[in-house]
Short mmCIF file of C-alpha atoms and ligand atoms in Angstrom, two decimals:
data_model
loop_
_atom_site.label_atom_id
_atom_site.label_comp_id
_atom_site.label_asym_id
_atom_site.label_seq_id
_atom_site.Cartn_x
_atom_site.Cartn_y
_atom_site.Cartn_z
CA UNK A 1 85.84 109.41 114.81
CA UNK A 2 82.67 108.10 113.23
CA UNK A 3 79.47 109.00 113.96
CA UNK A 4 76.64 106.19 114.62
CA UNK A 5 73.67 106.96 112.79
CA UNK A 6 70.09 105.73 111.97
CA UNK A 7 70.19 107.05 108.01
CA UNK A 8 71.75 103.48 105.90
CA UNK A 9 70.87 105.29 102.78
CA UNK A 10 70.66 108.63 101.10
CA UNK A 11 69.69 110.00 98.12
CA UNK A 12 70.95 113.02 96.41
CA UNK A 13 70.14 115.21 93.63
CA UNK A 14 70.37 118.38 91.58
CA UNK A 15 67.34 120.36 90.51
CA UNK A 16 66.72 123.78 88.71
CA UNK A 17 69.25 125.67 86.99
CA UNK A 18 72.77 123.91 87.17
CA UNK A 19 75.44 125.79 88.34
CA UNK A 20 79.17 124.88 88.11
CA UNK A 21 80.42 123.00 91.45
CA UNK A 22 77.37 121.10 91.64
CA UNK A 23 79.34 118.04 90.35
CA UNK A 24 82.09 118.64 93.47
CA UNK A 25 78.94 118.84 95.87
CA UNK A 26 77.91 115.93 94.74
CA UNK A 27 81.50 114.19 95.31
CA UNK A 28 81.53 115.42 98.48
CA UNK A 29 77.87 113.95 99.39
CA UNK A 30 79.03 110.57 98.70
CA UNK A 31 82.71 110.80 99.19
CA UNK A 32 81.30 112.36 102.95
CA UNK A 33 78.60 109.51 103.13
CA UNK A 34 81.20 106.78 102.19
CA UNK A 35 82.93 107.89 105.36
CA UNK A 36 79.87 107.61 107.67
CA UNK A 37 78.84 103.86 106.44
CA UNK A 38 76.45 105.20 104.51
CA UNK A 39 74.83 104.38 101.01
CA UNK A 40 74.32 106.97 98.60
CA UNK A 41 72.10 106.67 95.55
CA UNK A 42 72.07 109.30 93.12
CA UNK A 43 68.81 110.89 91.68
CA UNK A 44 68.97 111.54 87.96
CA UNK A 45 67.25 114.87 86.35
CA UNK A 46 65.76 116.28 89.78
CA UNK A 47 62.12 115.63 90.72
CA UNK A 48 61.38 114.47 87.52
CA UNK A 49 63.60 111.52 87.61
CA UNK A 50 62.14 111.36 91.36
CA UNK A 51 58.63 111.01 89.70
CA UNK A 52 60.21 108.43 87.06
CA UNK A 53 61.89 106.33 89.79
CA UNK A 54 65.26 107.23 87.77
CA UNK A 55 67.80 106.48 90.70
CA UNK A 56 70.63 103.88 91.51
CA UNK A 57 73.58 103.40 93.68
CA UNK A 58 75.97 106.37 93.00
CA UNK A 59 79.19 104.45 94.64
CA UNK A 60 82.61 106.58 95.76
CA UNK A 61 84.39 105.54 92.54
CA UNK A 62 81.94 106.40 90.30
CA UNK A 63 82.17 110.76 91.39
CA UNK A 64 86.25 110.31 90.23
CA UNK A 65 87.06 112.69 88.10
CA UNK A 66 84.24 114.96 88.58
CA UNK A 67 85.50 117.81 90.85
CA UNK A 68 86.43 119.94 87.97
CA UNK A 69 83.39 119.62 85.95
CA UNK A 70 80.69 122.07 84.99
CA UNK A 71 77.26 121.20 84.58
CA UNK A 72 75.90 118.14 86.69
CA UNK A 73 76.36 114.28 86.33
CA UNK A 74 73.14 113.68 87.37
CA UNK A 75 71.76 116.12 85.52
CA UNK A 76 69.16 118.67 85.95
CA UNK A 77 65.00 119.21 85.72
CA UNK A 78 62.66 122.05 86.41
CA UNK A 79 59.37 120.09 87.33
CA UNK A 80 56.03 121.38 86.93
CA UNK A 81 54.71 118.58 88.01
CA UNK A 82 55.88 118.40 91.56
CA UNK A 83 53.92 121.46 92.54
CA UNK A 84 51.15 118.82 92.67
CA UNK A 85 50.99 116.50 95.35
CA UNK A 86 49.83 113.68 93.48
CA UNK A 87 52.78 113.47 91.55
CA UNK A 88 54.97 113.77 94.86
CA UNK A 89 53.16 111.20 96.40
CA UNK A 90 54.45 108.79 93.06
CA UNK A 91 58.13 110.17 94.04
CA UNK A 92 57.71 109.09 97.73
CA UNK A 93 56.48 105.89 97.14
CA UNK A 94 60.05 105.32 94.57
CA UNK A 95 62.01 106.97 97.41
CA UNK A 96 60.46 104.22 99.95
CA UNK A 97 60.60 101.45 97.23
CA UNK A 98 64.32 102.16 96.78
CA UNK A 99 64.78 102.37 100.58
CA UNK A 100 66.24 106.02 100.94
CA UNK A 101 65.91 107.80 104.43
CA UNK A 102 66.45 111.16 103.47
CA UNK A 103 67.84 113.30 100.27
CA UNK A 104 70.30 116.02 99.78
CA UNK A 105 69.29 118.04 96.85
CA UNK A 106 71.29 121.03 95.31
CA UNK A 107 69.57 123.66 93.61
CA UNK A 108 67.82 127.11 94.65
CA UNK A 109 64.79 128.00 96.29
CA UNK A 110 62.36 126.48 94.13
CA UNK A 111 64.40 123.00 94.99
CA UNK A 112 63.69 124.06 98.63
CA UNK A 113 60.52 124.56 97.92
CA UNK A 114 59.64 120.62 96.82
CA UNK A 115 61.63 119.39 99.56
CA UNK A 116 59.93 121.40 102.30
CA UNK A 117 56.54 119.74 100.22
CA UNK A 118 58.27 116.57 100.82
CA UNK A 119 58.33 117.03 104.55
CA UNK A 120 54.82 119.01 105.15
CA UNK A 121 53.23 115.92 103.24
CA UNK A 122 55.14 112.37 104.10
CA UNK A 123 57.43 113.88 106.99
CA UNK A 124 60.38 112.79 104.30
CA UNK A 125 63.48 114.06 105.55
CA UNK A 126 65.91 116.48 103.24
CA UNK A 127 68.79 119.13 103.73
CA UNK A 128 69.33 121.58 101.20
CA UNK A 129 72.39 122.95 99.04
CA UNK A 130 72.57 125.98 97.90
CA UNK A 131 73.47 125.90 94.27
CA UNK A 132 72.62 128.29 92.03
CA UNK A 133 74.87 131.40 89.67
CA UNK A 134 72.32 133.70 91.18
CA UNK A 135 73.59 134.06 94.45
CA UNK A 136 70.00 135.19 95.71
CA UNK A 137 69.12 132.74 98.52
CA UNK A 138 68.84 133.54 101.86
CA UNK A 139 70.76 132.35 104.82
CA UNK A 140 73.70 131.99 103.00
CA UNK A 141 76.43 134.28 101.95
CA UNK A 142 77.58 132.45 99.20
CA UNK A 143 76.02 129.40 96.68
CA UNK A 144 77.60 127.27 94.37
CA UNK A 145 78.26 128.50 91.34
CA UNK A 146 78.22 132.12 91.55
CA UNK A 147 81.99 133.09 91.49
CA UNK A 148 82.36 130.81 88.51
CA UNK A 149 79.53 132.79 86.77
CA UNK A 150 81.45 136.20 87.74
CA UNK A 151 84.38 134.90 86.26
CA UNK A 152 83.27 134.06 83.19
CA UNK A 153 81.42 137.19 82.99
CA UNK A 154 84.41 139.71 83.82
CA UNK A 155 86.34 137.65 81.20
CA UNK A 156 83.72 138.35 78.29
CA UNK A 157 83.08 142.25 79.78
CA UNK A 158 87.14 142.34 79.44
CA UNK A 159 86.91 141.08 75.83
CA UNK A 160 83.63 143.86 75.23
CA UNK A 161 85.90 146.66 76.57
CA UNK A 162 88.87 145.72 74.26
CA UNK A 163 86.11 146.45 70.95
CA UNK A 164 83.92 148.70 72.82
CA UNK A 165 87.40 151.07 73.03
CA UNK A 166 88.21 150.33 69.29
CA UNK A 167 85.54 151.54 68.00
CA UNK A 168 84.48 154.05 70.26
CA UNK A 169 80.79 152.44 71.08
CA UNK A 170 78.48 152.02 73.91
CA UNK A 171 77.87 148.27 75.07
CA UNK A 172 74.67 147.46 76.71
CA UNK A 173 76.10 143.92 78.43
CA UNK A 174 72.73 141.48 79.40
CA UNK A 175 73.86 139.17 82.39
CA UNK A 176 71.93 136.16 84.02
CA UNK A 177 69.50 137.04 86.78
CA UNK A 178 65.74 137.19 86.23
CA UNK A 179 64.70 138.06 89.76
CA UNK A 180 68.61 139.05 91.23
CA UNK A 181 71.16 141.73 90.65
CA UNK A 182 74.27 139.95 92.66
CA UNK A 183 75.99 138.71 88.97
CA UNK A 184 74.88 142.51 87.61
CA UNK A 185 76.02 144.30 90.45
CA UNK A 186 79.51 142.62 90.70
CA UNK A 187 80.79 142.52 87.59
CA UNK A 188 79.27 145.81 87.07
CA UNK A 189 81.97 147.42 89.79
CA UNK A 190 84.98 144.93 88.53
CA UNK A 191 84.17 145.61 85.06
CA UNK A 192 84.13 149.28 84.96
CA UNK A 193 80.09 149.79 83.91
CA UNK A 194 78.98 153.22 83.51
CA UNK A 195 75.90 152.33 85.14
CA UNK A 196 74.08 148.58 86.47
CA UNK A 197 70.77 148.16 85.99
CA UNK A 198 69.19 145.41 88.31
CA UNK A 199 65.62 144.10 89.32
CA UNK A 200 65.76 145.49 92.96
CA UNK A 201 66.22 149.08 92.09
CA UNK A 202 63.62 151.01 89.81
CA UNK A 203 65.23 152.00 86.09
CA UNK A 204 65.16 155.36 84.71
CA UNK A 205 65.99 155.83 81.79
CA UNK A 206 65.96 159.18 81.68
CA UNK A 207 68.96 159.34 84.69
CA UNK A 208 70.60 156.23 82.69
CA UNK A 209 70.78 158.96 79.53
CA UNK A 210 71.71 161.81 81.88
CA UNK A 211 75.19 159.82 83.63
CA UNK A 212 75.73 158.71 79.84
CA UNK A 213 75.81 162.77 78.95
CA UNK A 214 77.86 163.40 81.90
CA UNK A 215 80.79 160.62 80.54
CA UNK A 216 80.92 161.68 77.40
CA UNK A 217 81.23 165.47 78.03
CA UNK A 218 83.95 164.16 79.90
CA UNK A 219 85.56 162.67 77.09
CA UNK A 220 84.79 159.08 77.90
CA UNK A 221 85.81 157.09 74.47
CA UNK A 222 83.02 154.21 75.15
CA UNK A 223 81.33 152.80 77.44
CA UNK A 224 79.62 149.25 79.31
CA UNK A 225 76.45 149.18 80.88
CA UNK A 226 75.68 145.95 82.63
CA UNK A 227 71.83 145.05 82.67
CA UNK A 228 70.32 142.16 84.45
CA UNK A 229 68.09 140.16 82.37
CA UNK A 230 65.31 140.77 85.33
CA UNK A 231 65.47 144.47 85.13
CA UNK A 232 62.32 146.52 84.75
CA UNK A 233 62.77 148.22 81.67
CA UNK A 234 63.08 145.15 79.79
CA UNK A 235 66.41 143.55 79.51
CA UNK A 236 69.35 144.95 77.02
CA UNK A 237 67.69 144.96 74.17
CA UNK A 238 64.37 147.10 74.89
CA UNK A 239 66.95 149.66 76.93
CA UNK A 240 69.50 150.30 74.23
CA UNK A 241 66.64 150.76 71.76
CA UNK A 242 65.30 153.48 74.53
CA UNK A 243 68.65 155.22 74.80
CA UNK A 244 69.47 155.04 71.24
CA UNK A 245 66.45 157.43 70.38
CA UNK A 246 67.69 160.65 72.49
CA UNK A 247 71.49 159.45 72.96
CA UNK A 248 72.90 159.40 69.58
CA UNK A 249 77.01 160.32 70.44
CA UNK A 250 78.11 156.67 70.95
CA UNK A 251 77.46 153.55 68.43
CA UNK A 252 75.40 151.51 70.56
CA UNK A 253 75.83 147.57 70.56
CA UNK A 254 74.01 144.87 72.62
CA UNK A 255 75.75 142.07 73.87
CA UNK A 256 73.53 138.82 75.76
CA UNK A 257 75.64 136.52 77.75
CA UNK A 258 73.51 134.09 78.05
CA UNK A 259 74.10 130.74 78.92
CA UNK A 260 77.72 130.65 78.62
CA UNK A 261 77.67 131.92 82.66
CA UNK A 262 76.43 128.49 83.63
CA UNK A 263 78.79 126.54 82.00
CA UNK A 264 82.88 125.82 82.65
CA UNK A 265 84.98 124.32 85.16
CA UNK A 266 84.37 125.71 89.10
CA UNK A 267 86.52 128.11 90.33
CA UNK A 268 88.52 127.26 92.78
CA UNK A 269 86.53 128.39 95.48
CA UNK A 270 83.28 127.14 93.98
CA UNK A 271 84.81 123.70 94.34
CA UNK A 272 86.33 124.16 98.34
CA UNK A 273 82.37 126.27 99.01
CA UNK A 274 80.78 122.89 97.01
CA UNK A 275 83.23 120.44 99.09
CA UNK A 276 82.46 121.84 102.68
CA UNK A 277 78.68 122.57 101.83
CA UNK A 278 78.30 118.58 100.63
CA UNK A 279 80.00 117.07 103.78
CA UNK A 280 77.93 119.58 106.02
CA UNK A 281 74.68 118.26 104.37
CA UNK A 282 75.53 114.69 105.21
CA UNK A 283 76.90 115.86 108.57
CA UNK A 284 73.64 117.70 109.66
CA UNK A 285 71.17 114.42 108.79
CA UNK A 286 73.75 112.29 110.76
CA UNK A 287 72.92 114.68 113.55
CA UNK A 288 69.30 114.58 112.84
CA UNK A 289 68.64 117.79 111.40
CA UNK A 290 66.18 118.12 108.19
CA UNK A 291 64.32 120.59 106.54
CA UNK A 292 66.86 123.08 106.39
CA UNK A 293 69.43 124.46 103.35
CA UNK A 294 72.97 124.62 104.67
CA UNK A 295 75.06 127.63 103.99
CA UNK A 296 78.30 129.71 104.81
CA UNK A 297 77.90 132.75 106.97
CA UNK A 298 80.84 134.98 107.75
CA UNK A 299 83.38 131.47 106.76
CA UNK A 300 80.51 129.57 109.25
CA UNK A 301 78.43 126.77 108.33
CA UNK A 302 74.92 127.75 109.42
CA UNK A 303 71.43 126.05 108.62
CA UNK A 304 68.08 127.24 107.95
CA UNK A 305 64.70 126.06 107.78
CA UNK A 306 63.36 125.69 104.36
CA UNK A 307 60.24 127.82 104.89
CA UNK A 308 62.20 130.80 106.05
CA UNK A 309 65.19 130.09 103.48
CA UNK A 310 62.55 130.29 100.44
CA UNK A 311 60.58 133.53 102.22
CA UNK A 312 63.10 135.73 101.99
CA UNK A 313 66.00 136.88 99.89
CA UNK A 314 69.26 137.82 100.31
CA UNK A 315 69.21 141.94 99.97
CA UNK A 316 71.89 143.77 97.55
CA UNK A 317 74.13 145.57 99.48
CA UNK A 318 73.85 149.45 99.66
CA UNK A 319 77.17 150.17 99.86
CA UNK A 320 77.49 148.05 96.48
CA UNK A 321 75.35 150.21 94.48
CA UNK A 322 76.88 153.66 96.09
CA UNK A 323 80.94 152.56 95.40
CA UNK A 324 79.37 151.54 91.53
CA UNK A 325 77.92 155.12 91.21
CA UNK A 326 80.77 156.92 92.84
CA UNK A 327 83.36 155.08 90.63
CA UNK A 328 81.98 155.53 87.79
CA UNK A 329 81.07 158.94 88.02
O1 F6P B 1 68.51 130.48 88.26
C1 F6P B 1 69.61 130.44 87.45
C2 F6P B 1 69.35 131.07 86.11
O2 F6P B 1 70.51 130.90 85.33
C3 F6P B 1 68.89 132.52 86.13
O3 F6P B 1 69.94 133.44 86.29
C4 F6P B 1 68.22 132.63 84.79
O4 F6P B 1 67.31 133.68 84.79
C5 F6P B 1 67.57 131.30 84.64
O5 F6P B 1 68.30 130.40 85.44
C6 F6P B 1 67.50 130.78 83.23
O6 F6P B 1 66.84 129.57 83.24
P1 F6P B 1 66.71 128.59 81.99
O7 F6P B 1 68.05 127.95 81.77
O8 F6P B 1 65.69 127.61 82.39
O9 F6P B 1 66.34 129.43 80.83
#
């Protein structure tokens, strides 16, 4: 049955880093919308195309044939400018101009963050995806994109393993995740690292060289060590270089992933996690609710207010980092 509602029109949008499954969100926004009697406009390039008025009708036939897409048809923006209210005041005024009651906009916290700005300043309503490879957001178990990104980065560890054992050498493997570990941490387990090396726990070298020692006494032929590109020490690059000077029995070789773990079709369950998140956004303004990110906990959909979604982050799990350093021990 369909729900009466007050909201005739809403805008939605992706912002920060894209992540694949953001195009299926956004099918699921308007496919969702379409149901409800509801107009969707799309925003183009995040805030900044919110500052630049760049935003139209985004009818049902025009997300065909996007479900299976990487990146984002609307594309993507990290704006500077928004952190300043004048400028959001200029993205109000298009969102009034082009009659929008309230936005869904996928991205991660720093996407929260303007749309909570949104609220505090014109009492604009917005509900929040979580999409992001980073899988660092709290209130939600899982965000768009991430098991895409683990895919992609098992399937290039695979491909490292395959040379590293050929030639006998140690791999220092940089993955995504300035301020997280979750990419690090995972693939580090299904990969087989020697050791993982993420921002939330404190690098040693020192013990890094020592579990090395221990492996190769124990006739390890080569080895992977996964480092997040947030780590302490300094990403890949300035650790291998540290390791190299007292650990001299493997070749050592640096490999950055890079961008590659944003890119590519969705997994599958990127695209169902994209699907239910999008129709729960639209749900949850039907029902009047704003100024919260929507997310899956324990197979739930839960919500939670933007200023305590963007306080806190989701923790690395404990047991995670023991099971890495017992199997690889
Ligand atoms: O937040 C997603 C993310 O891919 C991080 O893992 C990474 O540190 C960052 O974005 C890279 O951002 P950019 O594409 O702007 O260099």
């Amino acid at each position: 049955m369909k729900k009466i509602n007050e909201v005739k029109r809403i805008g939605v949008m992706t912002s920060g880093g894209d992540a694949p499954g953001m195009n299926a969100c956004i099918r699921a926004v308007v496919r969702t919308a379409t149901y409800y009697g509801i107009e969707t406009w799309g925003v183009r390039r995040g805030y900044e195309g919110m500052i630049e008025n760049e935003m139209e009708e985004l009818p049902s036939g025009d997300v065909g044939n996007i479900l299976q897409r990487g990146g984002t048809m609307l594309r993507s923006a990290r704006s500077k400018r928004f952190h300043e209210k004048e400028w959001r005041q200029k993205a109000f005024l298009h969102l009034k101009e082009n009659k929008i009651d309230a936005l869904v906009v996928i991205g991660g916290d720093g996407t929260f963050r303007g749309a909570h700005a949104l609220y505090k300043d014109f009492k604009f309503p917005s509900v929040g995806v979580p999409g992001t490879i980073d899988n660092d957001l709290f209130g939600t178990d899982l965000t768009i994109g991430y098991d895409t990104a683990l895919n992609t980065v098992i399937d290039a560890i695979d491909k490292i393993r395959d040379t590293a054992d050929a030639h006998n050498r140690l791999f220092f493997v940089e993955v995504m995740g300035r301020d997280a570990g979750f990419i690090a941490l995972r693939t580090g387990i299904a990969g087989g690292a020697e050791s993982i090396l993420i921002p939330e726990a404190k690098t040693n070298v020192n013990t890094l060289i020592r579990t090395l020692e221990t492996g190769f006494r124990r006739k390890k032929q080569f080895g992977i060590v996964v480092v997040a590109e947030g780590d302490d020490e300094g990403g890949a690059f300035a650790i291998a270089e540290k390791v190299k000077e007292k650990f001299t029995s493997y070749d050592i070789r640096v490999s950055i992933l890079g961008h590659i773990q944003r890119g590519g079709n969705p997994s599958c369950q990127d695209r169902v996690l994209a699907s239910r998140l999008g129709k729960g956004a639209v749900d949850a303004l039907v029902d009047k609710k704003h100024d919260v990110m929507i997310g899956i906990q324990n197979k739930n959909i839960v919500l939670t207010p933007f200023d305590k979604a963007t306080k806190y982050h989701q923790e690395i799990d404990p047991e995670l980092m023991h099971l890495a350093e017992i199997l690889s021990s």
